[in-house]
């Protein structure tokens, strides 16, 4: 099947070196007779040339079969992943627009910088650990089982920190009153965030209840620690640790009051939504089915292209051999095509090759 492939360059060079132009007294050539059409040898080699293009095309199809099958098998999951990627891209665009619009419209109302969040959590954890350590030491001294004492101490510390959350509600209430405006005076952009401009009069009674409960929690924790330390280390220690427990709760209250900012929280949420959308899009874009299908398609296309070029090269080689036969028989075929005639044979071969 591969007997007619292109000869190495050295063999073609040898053939060219063997061509001898005989010396004659004067230059001249005999054109191909007009009444002679295609020779049988030309038709034979033309047919052989056609077999080369088909043969190499078949070989290319066979060589690319596995890659083509792989690509076909990945078409459905790759298409589904592509649709998800397109949807994720739309989500990114929407999240970015929402975040940019919120910053542009509400950014000037934010009272807190976003990096302060780390400091806020460090403060709360430190306060919780302080309450926990004070209760844990006293409970163990009283003879409580360490594991049980640890659970009670952690719960009490968390309760003290939670009581301080009323500070955030108080801050939000104050800022809401500052932002309160007539809804008819809001701009078109601000209308999208009208909930931030309605005030919070309805929440005053709730805030009073929350404050009362928080104060009760602080009082209970302080008295409890006072009694616990009083029974272990005396009155002075009881008063000291009771006051420290109250100070911890008040510190939590002030930390939450300082951190609270409803506008800044909203801006942070929109930024997180944008970040999450980008991460989701990147995760979908990394779907292996898309990459494997693209690689398989590229592999199959490259193999077929290679064999197409090889087939054309073999076609031209056989066309050259057909012309070689005519060159070696000038007494029958003449020395070439007449100058005023188009190169019929070459044109026909080139058209068939394409």
Coordinates of C-alpha atoms in Angstrom, one line a residue, residues 4-7 15 32 38-39 41-53 310-328 337 343-354:
X4 CA 4.3 4.7 -4.2
X5 CA 5.2 7.1 -1.4
X6 CA 7.6 10.0 -2.0
X7 CA 11.2 8.9 -2.6
X15 CA 17.1 11.0 -11.0
X32 CA 2.9 17.5 -28.6
X38 CA -4.2 11.5 -23.1
X39 CA -1.9 8.5 -23.4
X41 CA 0.2 5.7 -19.4
X42 CA -1.1 9.2 -18.4
X43 CA -4.5 7.8 -17.5
X44 CA -2.9 4.9 -15.6
X45 CA -0.7 7.2 -13.5
X46 CA -3.6 9.6 -13.0
X47 CA -5.6 6.7 -11.6
X48 CA -2.7 5.7 -9.4
X49 CA -2.4 9.3 -8.1
X50 CA -6.0 9.3 -7.2
X51 CA -5.6 6.1 -5.2
X52 CA -2.9 7.8 -3.1
X53 CA -5.2 10.6 -2.0
X310 CA 1.2 13.1 2.6
X311 CA -1.5 12.0 0.1
X312 CA -1.0 15.2 -1.9
X313 CA 2.7 14.7 -2.0
X314 CA 2.2 11.1 -3.2
X315 CA -0.2 12.4 -5.8
X316 CA 2.3 14.9 -7.2
X317 CA 5.0 12.2 -7.2
X318 CA 3.0 10.0 -9.5
X319 CA 2.1 13.0 -11.7
X320 CA 5.8 13.7 -12.0
X321 CA 6.4 10.1 -13.0
X322 CA 3.7 10.3 -15.6
X323 CA 5.5 13.4 -17.1
X324 CA 8.7 11.5 -16.9
X325 CA 7.4 8.8 -19.2
X326 CA 6.4 11.5 -21.7
X327 CA 9.8 13.1 -21.4
X328 CA 11.6 9.8 -22.1
X337 CA 3.0 21.5 -24.8
X343 CA -1.0 23.4 -19.9
X344 CA -4.0 21.1 -20.1
X345 CA -2.4 18.1 -18.4
X346 CA -0.9 20.0 -15.5
X347 CA -4.1 21.9 -14.9
X348 CA -6.2 18.8 -14.9
X349 CA -3.9 17.1 -12.4
X350 CA -3.8 20.1 -10.1
X351 CA -7.6 20.4 -10.1
X352 CA -8.0 16.8 -9.3
X353 CA -5.5 17.0 -6.5
X354 CA -7.4 19.8 -4.9

